[in-house]
Amino acid sequence: MELSKKMQDALNEQIKEELFSSYLYLSMAAYCESSNLPGFAHWMQAQSGEELEHAMKFFGFINDRGGRVILQALDQPAAEFGGPTDLFEKTLAHEQYITGRIHKLYALAVEEKDYASLSLLQWFVDEQVEEERTASEILELLKMTGDKGQGLIMLDRQLASRGE
């Protein structure tokens, strides 16, 4: 079954959202670097790379289904944040937003009886559970430690180990 125009357009929109996510996390990494939080910056850079991989999953899927990828303009991401806690509040809120978008795509695939898209999107549904859990756990640690002091330094070191 060929990819419907409606599904193709929705998936192209999601590519934009995933690329924006990558761009946002890269901006957050830059903020962390300028705030002398190299571990947080490392974590955000890794997150940016993961979001780019997500965009490329959609990119490849559209092409594999005989569709046409049409890239869209990205908005400029925020550059300033109110400290590490604010940063992860915004990270969690953004991941919840992306989860909502994935759920809408899944519902569209159900409506279209597009089983190939459902298979792809199930992976994203599962991935978003992990994304939200991770952001929430870090946010809760920040609420316990605060944005200054030894606890923040220890968390920064912990985040530096992502991917090892």
PDB file of C-alpha atoms in Angstrom:
ATOM      1  CA  MET A   1       0.000   0.000   0.000  1.00  0.00           C
ATOM      2  CA  GLU A   2       1.338   3.378  -1.027  1.00  0.00           C
ATOM      3  CA  LEU A   3       1.722   6.186   1.485  1.00  0.00           C
ATOM      4  CA  SER A   4      -1.335   8.454   1.350  1.00  0.00           C
ATOM      5  CA  LYS A   5      -0.882  12.182   0.724  1.00  0.00           C
ATOM      6  CA  LYS A   6      -2.419  12.923   4.132  1.00  0.00           C
ATOM      7  CA  MET A   7       0.007  10.579   5.906  1.00  0.00           C
ATOM      8  CA  GLN A   8       2.950  11.839   3.860  1.00  0.00           C
ATOM      9  CA  ASP A   9       2.175  15.436   4.775  1.00  0.00           C
ATOM     10  CA  ALA A  10       1.818  14.548   8.470  1.00  0.00           C
ATOM     11  CA  LEU A  11       5.111  12.631   8.462  1.00  0.00           C
ATOM     12  CA  ASN A  12       6.860  15.526   6.707  1.00  0.00           C
ATOM     13  CA  GLU A  13       5.546  17.809   9.438  1.00  0.00           C
ATOM     14  CA  GLN A  14       6.990  15.398  12.011  1.00  0.00           C
ATOM     15  CA  ILE A  15      10.385  15.542  10.314  1.00  0.00           C
ATOM     16  CA  LYS A  16      10.274  19.294  10.914  1.00  0.00           C
ATOM     17  CA  GLU A  17       9.338  18.731  14.571  1.00  0.00           C
ATOM     18  CA  GLU A  18      12.170  16.239  15.081  1.00  0.00           C
ATOM     19  CA  LEU A  19      14.687  18.559  13.397  1.00  0.00           C
ATOM     20  CA  PHE A  20      13.446  21.427  15.563  1.00  0.00           C
ATOM     21  CA  SER A  21      13.880  19.188  18.623  1.00  0.00           C
ATOM     22  CA  SER A  22      17.475  18.573  17.575  1.00  0.00           C
ATOM     23  CA  TYR A  23      17.990  22.302  17.067  1.00  0.00           C
ATOM     24  CA  LEU A  24      16.399  23.123  20.441  1.00  0.00           C
ATOM     25  CA  TYR A  25      18.587  20.639  22.318  1.00  0.00           C
ATOM     26  CA  LEU A  26      21.662  21.967  20.539  1.00  0.00           C
ATOM     27  CA  SER A  27      20.687  25.467  21.690  1.00  0.00           C
ATOM     28  CA  MET A  28      20.254  24.102  25.217  1.00  0.00           C
ATOM     29  CA  ALA A  29      23.732  22.521  24.946  1.00  0.00           C
ATOM     30  CA  ALA A  30      25.178  25.910  23.985  1.00  0.00           C
ATOM     31  CA  TYR A  31      23.448  27.490  26.990  1.00  0.00           C
ATOM     32  CA  CYS A  32      24.894  24.795  29.267  1.00  0.00           C
ATOM     33  CA  GLU A  33      28.390  25.331  27.859  1.00  0.00           C
ATOM     34  CA  SER A  34      28.097  29.058  28.551  1.00  0.00           C
ATOM     35  CA  SER A  35      26.878  28.232  32.084  1.00  0.00           C
ATOM     36  CA  ASN A  36      29.945  26.063  32.837  1.00  0.00           C
ATOM     37  CA  LEU A  37      27.897  22.854  32.919  1.00  0.00           C
ATOM     38  CA  PRO A  38      29.808  20.600  30.519  1.00  0.00           C
ATOM     39  CA  GLY A  39      27.970  17.436  31.622  1.00  0.00           C
ATOM     40  CA  PHE A  40      24.593  19.012  30.935  1.00  0.00           C
ATOM     41  CA  ALA A  41      25.958  20.259  27.593  1.00  0.00           C
ATOM     42  CA  HIS A  42      27.135  16.736  26.716  1.00  0.00           C
ATOM     43  CA  TRP A  43      23.720  15.285  27.602  1.00  0.00           C
ATOM     44  CA  MET A  44      21.936  17.891  25.467  1.00  0.00           C
ATOM     45  CA  GLN A  45      24.297  17.335  22.520  1.00  0.00           C
ATOM     46  CA  ALA A  46      23.598  13.600  22.717  1.00  0.00           C
ATOM     47  CA  GLN A  47      19.875  14.355  22.864  1.00  0.00           C
ATOM     48  CA  SER A  48      20.207  16.606  19.822  1.00  0.00           C
ATOM     49  CA  GLY A  49      21.871  13.774  17.915  1.00  0.00           C
ATOM     50  CA  GLU A  50      19.139  11.353  18.925  1.00  0.00           C
ATOM     51  CA  GLU A  51      16.444  13.725  17.655  1.00  0.00           C
ATOM     52  CA  LEU A  52      18.282  14.037  14.343  1.00  0.00           C
ATOM     53  CA  GLU A  53      18.255  10.230  14.117  1.00  0.00           C
ATOM     54  CA  HIS A  54      14.497  10.308  14.710  1.00  0.00           C
ATOM     55  CA  ALA A  55      14.053  12.785  11.853  1.00  0.00           C
ATOM     56  CA  MET A  56      16.087  10.522   9.600  1.00  0.00           C
ATOM     57  CA  LYS A  57      13.911   7.512  10.530  1.00  0.00           C
ATOM     58  CA  PHE A  58      10.892   9.406   9.217  1.00  0.00           C
ATOM     59  CA  PHE A  59      12.906  10.622   6.205  1.00  0.00           C
ATOM     60  CA  GLY A  60      13.897   7.086   5.250  1.00  0.00           C
ATOM     61  CA  PHE A  61      10.422   5.709   5.897  1.00  0.00           C
ATOM     62  CA  ILE A  62       8.747   8.235   3.580  1.00  0.00           C
ATOM     63  CA  ASN A  63      11.261   7.421   0.854  1.00  0.00           C
ATOM     64  CA  ASP A  64      10.906   3.651   1.398  1.00  0.00           C
ATOM     65  CA  ARG A  65       7.146   3.994   0.934  1.00  0.00           C
ATOM     66  CA  GLY A  66       7.492   5.860  -2.360  1.00  0.00           C
ATOM     67  CA  GLY A  67       6.575   9.200  -0.830  1.00  0.00           C
ATOM     68  CA  ARG A  68       8.263  12.569  -1.169  1.00  0.00           C
ATOM     69  CA  VAL A  69      10.144  14.287   1.615  1.00  0.00           C
ATOM     70  CA  ILE A  70       9.615  18.036   1.645  1.00  0.00           C
ATOM     71  CA  LEU A  71      11.674  19.852   4.263  1.00  0.00           C
ATOM     72  CA  GLN A  72      10.182  22.859   5.987  1.00  0.00           C
ATOM     73  CA  ALA A  73      11.686  25.925   7.635  1.00  0.00           C
ATOM     74  CA  LEU A  74      12.626  25.705  11.301  1.00  0.00           C
ATOM     75  CA  ASP A  75      11.927  28.375  13.884  1.00  0.00           C
ATOM     76  CA  GLN A  76      14.787  29.762  15.934  1.00  0.00           C
ATOM     77  CA  PRO A  77      14.966  27.910  19.260  1.00  0.00           C
ATOM     78  CA  ALA A  78      15.151  29.672  22.611  1.00  0.00           C
ATOM     79  CA  ALA A  79      18.693  30.598  23.616  1.00  0.00           C
ATOM     80  CA  GLU A  80      18.223  31.676  27.227  1.00  0.00           C
ATOM     81  CA  PHE A  81      16.964  29.608  30.130  1.00  0.00           C
ATOM     82  CA  GLY A  82      16.486  30.262  33.837  1.00  0.00           C
ATOM     83  CA  GLY A  83      18.996  27.665  35.019  1.00  0.00           C
ATOM     84  CA  PRO A  84      19.201  23.863  34.942  1.00  0.00           C
ATOM     85  CA  THR A  85      15.795  23.256  36.550  1.00  0.00           C
ATOM     86  CA  ASP A  86      14.066  25.541  34.047  1.00  0.00           C
ATOM     87  CA  LEU A  87      16.011  23.836  31.259  1.00  0.00           C
ATOM     88  CA  PHE A  88      14.673  20.410  32.228  1.00  0.00           C
ATOM     89  CA  GLU A  89      11.156  21.714  32.838  1.00  0.00           C
ATOM     90  CA  LYS A  90      11.245  22.904  29.240  1.00  0.00           C
ATOM     91  CA  THR A  91      12.814  19.611  28.106  1.00  0.00           C
ATOM     92  CA  LEU A  92      10.031  17.588  29.734  1.00  0.00           C
ATOM     93  CA  ALA A  93       7.331  19.905  28.338  1.00  0.00           C
ATOM     94  CA  HIS A  94       8.850  19.590  24.861  1.00  0.00           C
ATOM     95  CA  GLU A  95       8.970  15.795  25.072  1.00  0.00           C
ATOM     96  CA  GLN A  96       5.312  15.769  26.194  1.00  0.00           C
ATOM     97  CA  TYR A  97       4.474  17.929  23.175  1.00  0.00           C
ATOM     98  CA  ILE A  98       6.283  15.488  20.863  1.00  0.00           C
ATOM     99  CA  THR A  99       4.459  12.567  22.506  1.00  0.00           C
ATOM    100  CA  GLY A 100       1.150  14.260  21.701  1.00  0.00           C
ATOM    101  CA  ARG A 101       2.219  14.672  18.076  1.00  0.00           C
ATOM    102  CA  ILE A 102       3.259  11.011  17.824  1.00  0.00           C
ATOM    103  CA  HIS A 103      -0.103   9.953  19.260  1.00  0.00           C
ATOM    104  CA  LYS A 104      -1.906  12.054  16.631  1.00  0.00           C
ATOM    105  CA  LEU A 105       0.185  10.454  13.891  1.00  0.00           C
ATOM    106  CA  TYR A 106      -0.662   7.021  15.284  1.00  0.00           C
ATOM    107  CA  ALA A 107      -4.372   7.883  15.284  1.00  0.00           C
ATOM    108  CA  LEU A 108      -4.086   9.056  11.669  1.00  0.00           C
ATOM    109  CA  ALA A 109      -2.368   5.794  10.695  1.00  0.00           C
ATOM    110  CA  VAL A 110      -5.222   3.857  12.355  1.00  0.00           C
ATOM    111  CA  GLU A 111      -7.782   5.972  10.472  1.00  0.00           C
ATOM    112  CA  GLU A 112      -5.913   5.406   7.195  1.00  0.00           C
ATOM    113  CA  LYS A 113      -5.464   1.672   7.906  1.00  0.00           C
ATOM    114  CA  ASP A 114      -1.754   2.282   7.231  1.00  0.00           C
ATOM    115  CA  TYR A 115      -0.210  -0.700   8.996  1.00  0.00           C
ATOM    116  CA  ALA A 116       3.354   0.045   7.914  1.00  0.00           C
ATOM    117  CA  SER A 117       3.126   3.503   9.486  1.00  0.00           C
ATOM    118  CA  LEU A 118       1.590   1.968  12.616  1.00  0.00           C
ATOM    119  CA  SER A 119       4.611  -0.297  12.952  1.00  0.00           C
ATOM    120  CA  LEU A 120       7.020   2.639  12.674  1.00  0.00           C
ATOM    121  CA  LEU A 121       4.961   4.805  14.990  1.00  0.00           C
ATOM    122  CA  GLN A 122       4.751   2.103  17.668  1.00  0.00           C
ATOM    123  CA  TRP A 123       8.529   2.397  17.976  1.00  0.00           C
ATOM    124  CA  PHE A 124       8.113   6.142  18.521  1.00  0.00           C
ATOM    125  CA  VAL A 125       5.322   5.634  21.065  1.00  0.00           C
ATOM    126  CA  ASP A 126       7.677   3.398  23.074  1.00  0.00           C
ATOM    127  CA  GLU A 127      10.595   5.801  22.599  1.00  0.00           C
ATOM    128  CA  GLN A 128       8.561   8.725  23.953  1.00  0.00           C
ATOM    129  CA  VAL A 129       7.831   6.812  27.161  1.00  0.00           C
ATOM    130  CA  GLU A 130      11.599   6.579  27.674  1.00  0.00           C
ATOM    131  CA  GLU A 131      12.188  10.217  26.672  1.00  0.00           C
ATOM    132  CA  GLU A 132       9.621  11.547  29.125  1.00  0.00           C
ATOM    133  CA  ARG A 133      10.793   9.249  31.935  1.00  0.00           C
ATOM    134  CA  THR A 134      14.432  10.317  31.529  1.00  0.00           C
ATOM    135  CA  ALA A 135      13.626  14.050  31.426  1.00  0.00           C
ATOM    136  CA  SER A 136      11.309  13.657  34.429  1.00  0.00           C
ATOM    137  CA  GLU A 137      13.937  11.779  36.463  1.00  0.00           C
ATOM    138  CA  ILE A 138      16.571  14.452  35.821  1.00  0.00           C
ATOM    139  CA  LEU A 139      14.069  17.197  36.632  1.00  0.00           C
ATOM    140  CA  GLU A 140      13.193  15.510  39.936  1.00  0.00           C
ATOM    141  CA  LEU A 141      16.898  15.264  40.826  1.00  0.00           C
ATOM    142  CA  LEU A 142      17.288  18.963  40.060  1.00  0.00           C
ATOM    143  CA  LYS A 143      14.331  19.795  42.287  1.00  0.00           C
ATOM    144  CA  MET A 144      16.096  17.927  45.107  1.00  0.00           C
ATOM    145  CA  THR A 145      19.564  19.400  44.540  1.00  0.00           C
ATOM    146  CA  GLY A 146      18.719  22.877  43.304  1.00  0.00           C
ATOM    147  CA  ASP A 147      20.524  24.886  40.650  1.00  0.00           C
ATOM    148  CA  LYS A 148      23.682  25.496  42.690  1.00  0.00           C
ATOM    149  CA  GLY A 149      26.061  23.601  44.911  1.00  0.00           C
ATOM    150  CA  GLN A 150      27.602  20.190  45.233  1.00  0.00           C
ATOM    151  CA  GLY A 151      24.497  18.274  44.148  1.00  0.00           C
ATOM    152  CA  LEU A 152      24.446  20.144  40.839  1.00  0.00           C
ATOM    153  CA  ILE A 153      28.150  19.414  40.301  1.00  0.00           C
ATOM    154  CA  MET A 154      27.551  15.703  40.947  1.00  0.00           C
ATOM    155  CA  LEU A 155      24.581  15.648  38.559  1.00  0.00           C
ATOM    156  CA  ASP A 156      26.647  17.464  35.928  1.00  0.00           C
ATOM    157  CA  ARG A 157      29.290  14.730  36.207  1.00  0.00           C
ATOM    158  CA  GLN A 158      26.623  12.037  35.970  1.00  0.00           C
ATOM    159  CA  LEU A 159      25.136  13.573  32.813  1.00  0.00           C
ATOM    160  CA  ALA A 160      28.620  13.740  31.279  1.00  0.00           C
ATOM    161  CA  SER A 161      28.692   9.943  31.242  1.00  0.00           C
ATOM    162  CA  ARG A 162      25.729   9.586  28.839  1.00  0.00           C
ATOM    163  CA  GLY A 163      26.620   7.230  26.041  1.00  0.00           C
ATOM    164  CA  GLU A 164      29.546   5.559  27.795  1.00  0.00           C
TER     165      GLU A 164
END
